[in-house]
Amino acid sequence: MPHQKEDDAARGFNCIIALGSNLGDKAANIAAAIARLTAADDVTLVERSRDYATEPWGKTDQDWFVNAAVAVRTALDPHALLQRCQQIECEMGRVHTEKWGPRIIDLDLLIYGDEAINTPDLVLPHPYIGERAFVLAPLMDIAPELEIGGRTVRELYERIDAEGVRAI
């Protein structure tokens, strides 16, 4: 279960969302998704990571990705926020053709406060945070002391191979 230490809580976020793109203008896709996410008054951007060029994960025979993460403050419940993220993916032209396949945009809820959710459409905290350098590197920019499963983002990051990840 995630735990926000005082310095993270003081930043004013209650949710972290990971973003990724490996089709078209990848960095512009990330920026457009963030703009759409925060266009209404019910999601406020608190902090944004740098963009990272990352090697594909899972399905490796595809183009590299740009990944980022945002910390937001929202009163939307986790499922409503998930629906917003999926709506943005749809509006931007995402087509789900294969697991871990190429995508114009991907938005994944990573944490929502201290909530632990395990439903068919949403698992929080995201079950693969600690295994993915392309998630942990952006998290290091915005919440290195956030605790997930008893370890900080910094500790999780130090345990993985981040060779295929570089800030751009």
CSV table of N, CA and C in Angstrom, one decimal:
chain,number,residue,atom,x,y,z
A,1,MET,N,0.8,-1.2,0.0
A,1,MET,CA,0.0,0.0,0.0
A,1,MET,C,0.9,1.2,0.0
A,2,PRO,N,0.6,2.2,-0.8
A,2,PRO,CA,1.5,3.4,-0.9
A,2,PRO,C,1.3,4.3,0.3
A,3,HIS,N,2.4,5.0,0.7
A,3,HIS,CA,2.3,5.9,1.8
A,3,HIS,C,3.1,7.2,1.4
A,4,GLN,N,2.4,8.3,1.5
A,4,GLN,CA,3.0,9.5,1.2
A,4,GLN,C,3.7,10.1,2.4
A,5,LYS,N,5.0,10.2,2.4
A,5,LYS,CA,5.7,10.9,3.5
A,5,LYS,C,5.3,12.4,3.5
A,6,GLU,N,5.6,13.1,4.5
A,6,GLU,CA,5.2,14.5,4.7
A,6,GLU,C,5.6,15.3,3.5
A,7,ASP,N,6.8,15.1,2.9
A,7,ASP,CA,7.2,16.0,1.8
A,7,ASP,C,6.4,15.8,0.6
A,8,ASP,N,6.0,14.5,0.3
A,8,ASP,CA,5.1,14.2,-0.8
A,8,ASP,C,3.7,14.7,-0.6
A,9,ALA,N,3.2,14.5,0.6
A,9,ALA,CA,1.8,15.0,0.9
A,9,ALA,C,1.8,16.5,0.8
A,10,ALA,N,2.8,17.2,1.2
A,10,ALA,CA,2.8,18.6,1.2
A,10,ALA,C,2.8,19.2,-0.3
A,11,ARG,N,3.1,18.3,-1.2
A,11,ARG,CA,3.1,18.7,-2.6
A,11,ARG,C,1.6,18.8,-3.1
A,12,GLY,N,0.7,18.2,-2.4
A,12,GLY,CA,-0.7,18.3,-2.7
A,12,GLY,C,-1.2,17.3,-3.8
A,13,PHE,N,-0.6,16.3,-4.1
A,13,PHE,CA,-1.1,15.3,-5.0
A,13,PHE,C,-1.7,14.1,-4.3
A,14,ASN,N,-2.7,13.5,-5.0
A,14,ASN,CA,-3.3,12.3,-4.4
A,14,ASN,C,-3.3,11.1,-5.4
A,15,CYS,N,-2.8,11.4,-6.6
A,15,CYS,CA,-2.8,10.4,-7.6
A,15,CYS,C,-1.6,10.5,-8.5
A,16,ILE,N,-1.0,9.4,-9.0
A,16,ILE,CA,0.1,9.5,-10.0
A,16,ILE,C,-0.3,8.6,-11.2
A,17,ILE,N,-0.1,9.2,-12.3
A,17,ILE,CA,-0.5,8.6,-13.6
A,17,ILE,C,0.8,8.5,-14.5
A,18,ALA,N,1.0,7.3,-15.0
A,18,ALA,CA,2.1,7.1,-16.0
A,18,ALA,C,1.6,7.3,-17.4
A,19,LEU,N,2.4,7.8,-18.2
A,19,LEU,CA,2.0,8.0,-19.6
A,19,LEU,C,3.1,7.5,-20.5
A,20,GLY,N,2.7,6.9,-21.7
A,20,GLY,CA,3.6,6.4,-22.6
A,20,GLY,C,3.1,6.5,-24.1
A,21,SER,N,4.0,6.6,-25.0
A,21,SER,CA,3.7,6.7,-26.4
A,21,SER,C,4.8,6.2,-27.3
A,22,ASN,N,4.5,5.4,-28.3
A,22,ASN,CA,5.6,5.0,-29.2
A,22,ASN,C,5.2,5.1,-30.7
A,23,LEU,N,4.1,5.9,-31.0
A,23,LEU,CA,3.7,6.1,-32.3
A,23,LEU,C,3.6,7.6,-32.6
A,24,GLY,N,3.9,8.1,-33.8
A,24,GLY,CA,3.8,9.5,-34.1
A,24,GLY,C,4.8,10.3,-33.3
A,25,ASP,N,4.4,11.6,-33.1
A,25,ASP,CA,5.2,12.5,-32.3
A,25,ASP,C,5.0,12.2,-30.8
A,26,LYS,N,5.9,11.3,-30.3
A,26,LYS,CA,5.7,10.7,-29.0
A,26,LYS,C,5.6,11.8,-27.9
A,27,ALA,N,6.5,12.7,-27.8
A,27,ALA,CA,6.5,13.7,-26.8
A,27,ALA,C,5.3,14.6,-26.9
A,28,ALA,N,4.9,14.9,-28.1
A,28,ALA,CA,3.7,15.7,-28.3
A,28,ALA,C,2.4,15.0,-27.9
A,29,ASN,N,2.4,13.7,-28.1
A,29,ASN,CA,1.3,12.8,-27.6
A,29,ASN,C,1.2,12.9,-26.1
A,30,ILE,N,2.3,12.8,-25.4
A,30,ILE,CA,2.3,12.9,-23.9
A,30,ILE,C,1.8,14.2,-23.5
A,31,ALA,N,2.3,15.3,-24.1
A,31,ALA,CA,1.9,16.7,-23.7
A,31,ALA,C,0.4,16.8,-24.0
A,32,ALA,N,-0.1,16.3,-25.1
A,32,ALA,CA,-1.5,16.5,-25.4
A,32,ALA,C,-2.4,15.7,-24.4
A,33,ALA,N,-2.0,14.5,-24.0
A,33,ALA,CA,-2.7,13.7,-23.1
A,33,ALA,C,-2.8,14.4,-21.7
A,34,ILE,N,-1.7,15.0,-21.3
A,34,ILE,CA,-1.7,15.8,-20.0
A,34,ILE,C,-2.6,17.0,-20.1
A,35,ALA,N,-2.6,17.7,-21.2
A,35,ALA,CA,-3.5,18.8,-21.4
A,35,ALA,C,-4.9,18.4,-21.4
A,36,ARG,N,-5.3,17.3,-22.0
A,36,ARG,CA,-6.7,16.8,-22.0
A,36,ARG,C,-7.0,16.4,-20.6
A,37,LEU,N,-6.1,15.7,-19.9
A,37,LEU,CA,-6.4,15.2,-18.5
A,37,LEU,C,-6.7,16.4,-17.6
A,38,THR,N,-6.0,17.5,-17.7
A,38,THR,CA,-6.2,18.6,-16.8
A,38,THR,C,-7.1,19.7,-17.4
A,39,ALA,N,-7.7,19.5,-18.5
A,39,ALA,CA,-8.6,20.5,-19.1
A,39,ALA,C,-9.8,20.9,-18.3
A,40,ALA,N,-10.3,20.0,-17.6
A,40,ALA,CA,-11.5,20.3,-16.7
A,40,ALA,C,-10.9,20.6,-15.3
A,41,ASP,N,-11.8,21.2,-14.5
A,41,ASP,CA,-11.4,21.7,-13.2
A,41,ASP,C,-11.3,20.6,-12.2
A,42,ASP,N,-11.6,19.3,-12.5
A,42,ASP,CA,-11.6,18.2,-11.5
A,42,ASP,C,-10.3,17.5,-11.5
A,43,VAL,N,-9.3,17.8,-12.3
A,43,VAL,CA,-8.0,17.2,-12.2
A,43,VAL,C,-6.9,18.3,-12.3
A,44,THR,N,-6.1,18.5,-11.3
A,44,THR,CA,-5.1,19.6,-11.3
A,44,THR,C,-3.7,19.0,-11.3
A,45,LEU,N,-2.9,19.5,-12.3
A,45,LEU,CA,-1.5,19.0,-12.4
A,45,LEU,C,-0.8,19.6,-11.2
A,46,VAL,N,-0.1,18.8,-10.4
A,46,VAL,CA,0.8,19.2,-9.3
A,46,VAL,C,2.2,19.2,-9.8
A,47,GLU,N,2.6,18.1,-10.4
A,47,GLU,CA,4.0,18.0,-10.8
A,47,GLU,C,4.1,17.0,-12.0
A,48,ARG,N,5.1,17.3,-12.9
A,48,ARG,CA,5.3,16.5,-14.1
A,48,ARG,C,6.7,16.1,-14.2
A,49,SER,N,7.0,14.9,-14.5
A,49,SER,CA,8.3,14.4,-14.7
A,49,SER,C,8.9,14.9,-16.0
A,50,ARG,N,10.2,14.7,-16.2
A,50,ARG,CA,10.8,14.9,-17.5
A,50,ARG,C,10.3,13.8,-18.4
A,51,ASP,N,10.4,13.9,-19.7
A,51,ASP,CA,10.2,12.8,-20.7
A,51,ASP,C,11.4,11.9,-20.7
A,52,TYR,N,11.1,10.6,-20.9
A,52,TYR,CA,12.2,9.6,-20.9
A,52,TYR,C,12.1,8.8,-22.2
A,53,ALA,N,13.2,8.6,-22.9
A,53,ALA,CA,13.2,7.6,-24.0
A,53,ALA,C,13.5,6.3,-23.4
A,54,THR,N,12.6,5.3,-23.7
A,54,THR,CA,12.7,4.0,-23.1
A,54,THR,C,12.6,2.9,-24.2
A,55,GLU,N,13.3,1.8,-23.9
A,55,GLU,CA,13.2,0.6,-24.7
A,55,GLU,C,11.8,0.0,-24.5
A,56,PRO,N,11.3,-0.7,-25.5
A,56,PRO,CA,10.0,-1.4,-25.3
A,56,PRO,C,10.1,-2.5,-24.3
A,57,TRP,N,9.0,-2.8,-23.6
A,57,TRP,CA,9.0,-3.8,-22.5
A,57,TRP,C,7.9,-4.7,-22.8
A,58,GLY,N,8.1,-6.0,-22.6
A,58,GLY,CA,7.0,-7.0,-22.8
A,58,GLY,C,7.1,-7.5,-24.3
A,59,LYS,N,6.7,-6.6,-25.2
A,59,LYS,CA,6.8,-6.9,-26.6
A,59,LYS,C,7.9,-6.0,-27.2
A,60,THR,N,9.1,-6.6,-27.5
A,60,THR,CA,10.3,-5.8,-27.7
A,60,THR,C,10.5,-5.5,-29.2
A,61,ASP,N,9.7,-6.1,-30.1
A,61,ASP,CA,9.9,-5.8,-31.6
A,61,ASP,C,9.1,-4.7,-32.0
A,62,GLN,N,9.3,-3.5,-31.4
A,62,GLN,CA,8.5,-2.3,-31.8
A,62,GLN,C,9.4,-1.1,-31.5
A,63,ASP,N,9.0,0.1,-31.9
A,63,ASP,CA,9.8,1.3,-31.7
A,63,ASP,C,9.9,1.7,-30.2
A,64,TRP,N,10.9,2.4,-29.9
A,64,TRP,CA,11.1,2.9,-28.5
A,64,TRP,C,9.9,3.8,-28.1
A,65,PHE,N,9.8,4.0,-26.8
A,65,PHE,CA,8.8,4.8,-26.2
A,65,PHE,C,9.3,6.1,-25.7
A,66,VAL,N,8.4,7.1,-25.5
A,66,VAL,CA,8.6,8.2,-24.6
A,66,VAL,C,7.6,8.0,-23.4
A,67,ASN,N,8.2,8.0,-22.2
A,67,ASN,CA,7.4,7.8,-21.0
A,67,ASN,C,7.5,9.0,-20.1
A,68,ALA,N,6.5,9.3,-19.3
A,68,ALA,CA,6.5,10.4,-18.3
A,68,ALA,C,5.5,10.0,-17.2
A,69,ALA,N,5.5,10.8,-16.2
A,69,ALA,CA,4.5,10.6,-15.1
A,69,ALA,C,4.1,12.0,-14.6
A,70,VAL,N,2.8,12.0,-14.1
A,70,VAL,CA,2.3,13.2,-13.5
A,70,VAL,C,1.7,12.9,-12.2
A,71,ALA,N,1.9,13.8,-11.3
A,71,ALA,CA,1.2,13.8,-10.0
A,71,ALA,C,0.1,14.8,-10.1
A,72,VAL,N,-1.1,14.4,-9.7
A,72,VAL,CA,-2.3,15.2,-9.8
A,72,VAL,C,-3.1,15.2,-8.5
A,73,ARG,N,-3.9,16.2,-8.4
A,73,ARG,CA,-4.9,16.3,-7.3
A,73,ARG,C,-6.2,16.2,-8.0
A,74,THR,N,-7.1,15.3,-7.5
A,74,THR,CA,-8.4,15.1,-8.0
A,74,THR,C,-9.4,14.7,-7.0
A,75,ALA,N,-10.6,15.1,-7.2
A,75,ALA,CA,-11.7,14.6,-6.3
A,75,ALA,C,-12.5,13.5,-7.0
A,76,LEU,N,-12.1,13.2,-8.3
A,76,LEU,CA,-12.7,12.0,-9.0
A,76,LEU,C,-12.3,10.8,-8.2
A,77,ASP,N,-13.2,9.8,-8.1
A,77,ASP,CA,-12.9,8.6,-7.5
A,77,ASP,C,-12.0,7.8,-8.5
A,78,PRO,N,-11.3,6.8,-8.0
A,78,PRO,CA,-10.3,6.1,-8.9
A,78,PRO,C,-11.0,5.5,-10.2
A,79,HIS,N,-12.2,5.0,-10.1
A,79,HIS,CA,-12.8,4.4,-11.3
A,79,HIS,C,-13.2,5.5,-12.3
A,80,ALA,N,-13.7,6.7,-11.8
A,80,ALA,CA,-14.0,7.8,-12.7
A,80,ALA,C,-12.7,8.3,-13.3
A,81,LEU,N,-11.6,8.4,-12.6
A,81,LEU,CA,-10.4,8.8,-13.2
A,81,LEU,C,-9.9,7.8,-14.2
A,82,LEU,N,-10.0,6.6,-14.0
A,82,LEU,CA,-9.7,5.5,-15.0
A,82,LEU,C,-10.5,5.7,-16.2
A,83,GLN,N,-11.8,6.0,-16.1
A,83,GLN,CA,-12.6,6.2,-17.2
A,83,GLN,C,-12.2,7.5,-18.0
A,84,ARG,N,-11.8,8.5,-17.3
A,84,ARG,CA,-11.2,9.7,-18.0
A,84,ARG,C,-10.0,9.4,-18.8
A,85,CYS,N,-9.1,8.6,-18.2
A,85,CYS,CA,-7.9,8.2,-18.9
A,85,CYS,C,-8.2,7.4,-20.1
A,86,GLN,N,-9.1,6.4,-20.0
A,86,GLN,CA,-9.5,5.6,-21.2
A,86,GLN,C,-10.2,6.4,-22.2
A,87,GLN,N,-11.0,7.4,-21.8
A,87,GLN,CA,-11.6,8.3,-22.8
A,87,GLN,C,-10.5,9.1,-23.6
A,88,ILE,N,-9.5,9.6,-22.9
A,88,ILE,CA,-8.4,10.4,-23.5
A,88,ILE,C,-7.7,9.5,-24.5
A,89,GLU,N,-7.4,8.2,-24.1
A,89,GLU,CA,-6.8,7.3,-25.1
A,89,GLU,C,-7.6,7.1,-26.3
A,90,CYS,N,-8.9,6.9,-26.1
A,90,CYS,CA,-9.8,6.7,-27.3
A,90,CYS,C,-9.9,8.0,-28.2
A,91,GLU,N,-10.0,9.1,-27.5
A,91,GLU,CA,-10.1,10.4,-28.3
A,91,GLU,C,-8.8,10.6,-29.1
A,92,MET,N,-7.7,10.2,-28.6
A,92,MET,CA,-6.4,10.4,-29.2
A,92,MET,C,-6.1,9.3,-30.3
A,93,GLY,N,-7.0,8.3,-30.4
A,93,GLY,CA,-6.8,7.3,-31.5
A,93,GLY,C,-6.2,6.0,-31.0
A,94,ARG,N,-6.1,5.8,-29.8
A,94,ARG,CA,-5.6,4.5,-29.3
A,94,ARG,C,-6.5,3.3,-29.7
A,95,VAL,N,-5.9,2.3,-30.3
A,95,VAL,CA,-6.6,1.1,-30.7
A,95,VAL,C,-5.9,0.0,-30.0
A,96,HIS,N,-6.6,-0.8,-29.2
A,96,HIS,CA,-6.1,-1.9,-28.5
A,96,HIS,C,-6.1,-3.1,-29.4
A,97,THR,N,-4.9,-3.4,-30.0
A,97,THR,CA,-4.8,-4.6,-30.9
A,97,THR,C,-4.0,-5.7,-30.3
A,98,GLU,N,-3.0,-5.5,-29.5
A,98,GLU,CA,-2.3,-6.6,-28.9
A,98,GLU,C,-1.7,-6.1,-27.6
A,99,LYS,N,-1.6,-7.0,-26.6
A,99,LYS,CA,-1.0,-6.7,-25.3
A,99,LYS,C,0.4,-6.2,-25.5
A,100,TRP,N,0.7,-5.0,-24.8
A,100,TRP,CA,2.0,-4.4,-24.8
A,100,TRP,C,2.4,-4.0,-26.2
A,101,GLY,N,1.5,-3.9,-27.2
A,101,GLY,CA,1.8,-3.5,-28.5
A,101,GLY,C,2.0,-2.0,-28.7
A,102,PRO,N,2.3,-1.5,-29.9
A,102,PRO,CA,2.4,-0.1,-30.2
A,102,PRO,C,1.2,0.7,-29.8
A,103,ARG,N,1.4,1.9,-29.3
A,103,ARG,CA,0.2,2.7,-28.9
A,103,ARG,C,0.6,4.2,-29.1
A,104,ILE,N,-0.4,4.9,-29.5
A,104,ILE,CA,-0.3,6.4,-29.7
A,104,ILE,C,-0.2,7.0,-28.3
A,105,ILE,N,-1.0,6.5,-27.3
A,105,ILE,CA,-0.9,7.0,-26.0
A,105,ILE,C,-1.4,5.9,-25.0
A,106,ASP,N,-0.8,5.9,-23.8
A,106,ASP,CA,-1.2,5.0,-22.8
A,106,ASP,C,-1.2,5.8,-21.5
A,107,LEU,N,-2.3,5.7,-20.7
A,107,LEU,CA,-2.3,6.4,-19.4
A,107,LEU,C,-2.7,5.3,-18.4
A,108,ASP,N,-1.8,5.1,-17.4
A,108,ASP,CA,-2.0,4.1,-16.4
A,108,ASP,C,-2.0,4.8,-15.0
A,109,LEU,N,-3.1,4.5,-14.2
A,109,LEU,CA,-3.1,4.9,-12.9
A,109,LEU,C,-2.1,4.1,-12.1
A,110,LEU,N,-1.2,4.7,-11.4
A,110,LEU,CA,-0.2,4.0,-10.6
A,110,LEU,C,-0.6,3.9,-9.1
A,111,ILE,N,-1.0,5.0,-8.5
A,111,ILE,CA,-1.4,5.1,-7.2
A,111,ILE,C,-2.5,6.1,-7.0
A,112,TYR,N,-3.4,5.9,-6.1
A,112,TYR,CA,-4.4,6.8,-5.7
A,112,TYR,C,-4.5,6.9,-4.2
A,113,GLY,N,-3.8,7.9,-3.6
A,113,GLY,CA,-3.7,8.0,-2.2
A,113,GLY,C,-3.1,6.7,-1.6
A,114,ASP,N,-3.8,6.3,-0.5
A,114,ASP,CA,-3.4,5.0,0.1
A,114,ASP,C,-4.3,3.9,-0.3
A,115,GLU,N,-5.1,4.1,-1.3
A,115,GLU,CA,-6.1,3.1,-1.7
A,115,GLU,C,-5.5,1.9,-2.3
A,116,ALA,N,-6.0,0.7,-1.8
A,116,ALA,CA,-5.7,-0.6,-2.4
A,116,ALA,C,-7.0,-1.1,-3.1
A,117,ILE,N,-6.9,-1.2,-4.4
A,117,ILE,CA,-8.1,-1.7,-5.2
A,117,ILE,C,-7.7,-2.9,-6.0
A,118,ASN,N,-8.5,-3.9,-6.1
A,118,ASN,CA,-8.3,-5.0,-6.9
A,118,ASN,C,-9.6,-5.5,-7.5
A,119,THR,N,-9.9,-4.8,-8.7
A,119,THR,CA,-11.1,-5.2,-9.4
A,119,THR,C,-10.7,-5.6,-10.8
A,120,PRO,N,-11.6,-6.2,-11.6
A,120,PRO,CA,-11.2,-6.6,-13.0
A,120,PRO,C,-10.6,-5.5,-13.8
A,121,ASP,N,-11.1,-4.3,-13.6
A,121,ASP,CA,-10.6,-3.2,-14.5
A,121,ASP,C,-9.6,-2.3,-13.9
A,122,LEU,N,-9.3,-2.4,-12.6
A,122,LEU,CA,-8.4,-1.5,-11.9
A,122,LEU,C,-7.7,-2.2,-10.7
A,123,VAL,N,-6.4,-2.2,-10.7
A,123,VAL,CA,-5.6,-2.7,-9.6
A,123,VAL,C,-4.7,-1.5,-9.1
A,124,LEU,N,-4.8,-1.1,-7.9
A,124,LEU,CA,-4.0,-0.1,-7.3
A,124,LEU,C,-3.5,-0.5,-6.0
A,125,PRO,N,-2.2,-0.2,-5.7
A,125,PRO,CA,-1.2,0.4,-6.6
A,125,PRO,C,-1.0,-0.5,-7.8
A,126,HIS,N,-0.5,0.1,-8.9
A,126,HIS,CA,-0.3,-0.7,-10.1
A,126,HIS,C,0.7,-1.9,-9.8
A,127,PRO,N,0.4,-3.1,-10.2
A,127,PRO,CA,1.1,-4.2,-9.7
A,127,PRO,C,2.6,-4.3,-10.2
A,128,TYR,N,2.9,-3.6,-11.3
A,128,TYR,CA,4.2,-3.7,-11.9
A,128,TYR,C,5.1,-2.5,-11.7
A,129,ILE,N,4.8,-1.6,-10.8
A,129,ILE,CA,5.6,-0.4,-10.6
A,129,ILE,C,7.0,-0.8,-10.3
A,130,GLY,N,7.3,-1.7,-9.4
A,130,GLY,CA,8.6,-2.0,-9.0
A,130,GLY,C,9.5,-2.8,-10.0
A,131,GLU,N,8.9,-3.2,-11.1
A,131,GLU,CA,9.6,-4.0,-12.1
A,131,GLU,C,9.9,-3.2,-13.3
A,132,ARG,N,9.4,-2.0,-13.5
A,132,ARG,CA,9.5,-1.3,-14.7
A,132,ARG,C,10.3,0.0,-14.6
A,133,ALA,N,11.5,0.0,-15.2
A,133,ALA,CA,12.4,1.2,-15.2
A,133,ALA,C,11.7,2.4,-15.8
A,134,PHE,N,10.9,2.1,-16.9
A,134,PHE,CA,10.2,3.2,-17.6
A,134,PHE,C,9.1,3.9,-16.7
A,135,VAL,N,8.7,3.3,-15.7
A,135,VAL,CA,7.8,3.9,-14.7
A,135,VAL,C,8.6,4.5,-13.6
A,136,LEU,N,9.5,3.8,-13.1
A,136,LEU,CA,10.3,4.3,-11.9
A,136,LEU,C,11.1,5.5,-12.2
A,137,ALA,N,11.7,5.6,-13.4
A,137,ALA,CA,12.6,6.8,-13.7
A,137,ALA,C,11.7,8.1,-13.6
A,138,PRO,N,10.6,8.1,-14.3
A,138,PRO,CA,9.8,9.4,-14.1
A,138,PRO,C,9.3,9.6,-12.7
A,139,LEU,N,9.0,8.5,-12.0
A,139,LEU,CA,8.6,8.7,-10.6
A,139,LEU,C,9.7,9.3,-9.7
A,140,MET,N,10.9,9.0,-10.1
A,140,MET,CA,12.1,9.5,-9.3
A,140,MET,C,12.1,11.1,-9.4
A,141,ASP,N,11.5,11.6,-10.5
A,141,ASP,CA,11.5,13.1,-10.7
A,141,ASP,C,10.4,13.7,-9.8
A,142,ILE,N,9.3,13.0,-9.6
A,142,ILE,CA,8.2,13.6,-8.9
A,142,ILE,C,7.9,13.1,-7.5
A,143,ALA,N,8.3,11.9,-7.1
A,143,ALA,CA,8.0,11.4,-5.8
A,143,ALA,C,9.0,10.3,-5.4
A,144,PRO,N,10.3,10.6,-5.3
A,144,PRO,CA,11.3,9.6,-5.0
A,144,PRO,C,11.1,9.0,-3.6
A,145,GLU,N,10.5,9.7,-2.7
A,145,GLU,CA,10.3,9.2,-1.3
A,145,GLU,C,8.9,8.5,-1.1
A,146,LEU,N,8.1,8.5,-2.1
A,146,LEU,CA,6.8,7.8,-2.0
A,146,LEU,C,7.0,6.3,-1.7
A,147,GLU,N,6.3,5.8,-0.7
A,147,GLU,CA,6.5,4.4,-0.3
A,147,GLU,C,5.4,3.6,-1.0
A,148,ILE,N,5.8,2.5,-1.6
A,148,ILE,CA,4.9,1.6,-2.3
A,148,ILE,C,5.4,0.2,-1.8
A,149,GLY,N,4.5,-0.5,-1.2
A,149,GLY,CA,4.8,-1.9,-0.7
A,149,GLY,C,6.0,-1.9,0.3
A,150,GLY,N,6.1,-0.9,1.1
A,150,GLY,CA,7.1,-0.9,2.1
A,150,GLY,C,8.5,-0.4,1.6
A,151,ARG,N,8.6,0.0,0.4
A,151,ARG,CA,9.9,0.6,-0.2
A,151,ARG,C,9.6,1.9,-0.8
A,152,THR,N,10.6,2.8,-0.8
A,152,THR,CA,10.4,4.0,-1.5
A,152,THR,C,10.6,3.8,-3.0
A,153,VAL,N,10.2,4.8,-3.8
A,153,VAL,CA,10.4,4.8,-5.2
A,153,VAL,C,11.9,4.7,-5.4
A,154,ARG,N,12.7,5.5,-4.7
A,154,ARG,CA,14.2,5.5,-4.8
A,154,ARG,C,14.7,4.1,-4.6
A,155,GLU,N,14.3,3.4,-3.5
A,155,GLU,CA,14.8,2.0,-3.3
A,155,GLU,C,14.4,1.1,-4.4
A,156,LEU,N,13.2,1.2,-4.9
A,156,LEU,CA,12.7,0.3,-6.0
A,156,LEU,C,13.6,0.6,-7.2
A,157,TYR,N,13.8,1.9,-7.5
A,157,TYR,CA,14.6,2.3,-8.7
A,157,TYR,C,16.1,1.7,-8.6
A,158,GLU,N,16.6,1.8,-7.4
A,158,GLU,CA,18.0,1.3,-7.2
A,158,GLU,C,18.1,-0.2,-7.4
A,159,ARG,N,17.0,-0.9,-7.4
A,159,ARG,CA,17.1,-2.4,-7.5
A,159,ARG,C,16.9,-2.9,-8.9
A,160,ILE,N,16.6,-2.0,-9.9
A,160,ILE,CA,16.3,-2.4,-11.2
A,160,ILE,C,17.4,-2.0,-12.2
A,161,ASP,N,17.4,-2.6,-13.4
A,161,ASP,CA,18.3,-2.2,-14.5
A,161,ASP,C,17.6,-1.1,-15.3
A,162,ALA,N,18.2,0.1,-15.2
A,162,ALA,CA,17.6,1.2,-15.9
A,162,ALA,C,18.5,1.6,-17.1
A,163,GLU,N,19.2,0.7,-17.6
A,163,GLU,CA,20.1,1.0,-18.7
A,163,GLU,C,19.4,1.4,-20.0
A,164,GLY,N,18.2,0.9,-20.3
A,164,GLY,CA,17.4,1.3,-21.5
A,164,GLY,C,16.6,2.5,-21.3
A,165,VAL,N,16.8,3.4,-20.3
A,165,VAL,CA,16.0,4.5,-20.0
A,165,VAL,C,16.9,5.7,-19.9
A,166,ARG,N,16.5,6.8,-20.7
A,166,ARG,CA,17.3,8.0,-20.6
A,166,ARG,C,16.4,9.3,-20.7
A,167,ALA,N,16.7,10.3,-19.9
A,167,ALA,CA,15.9,11.5,-19.9
A,167,ALA,C,16.2,12.2,-21.3
A,168,ILE,N,15.1,12.8,-21.8
A,168,ILE,CA,15.3,13.5,-23.1
A,168,ILE,C,14.8,15.0,-22.9
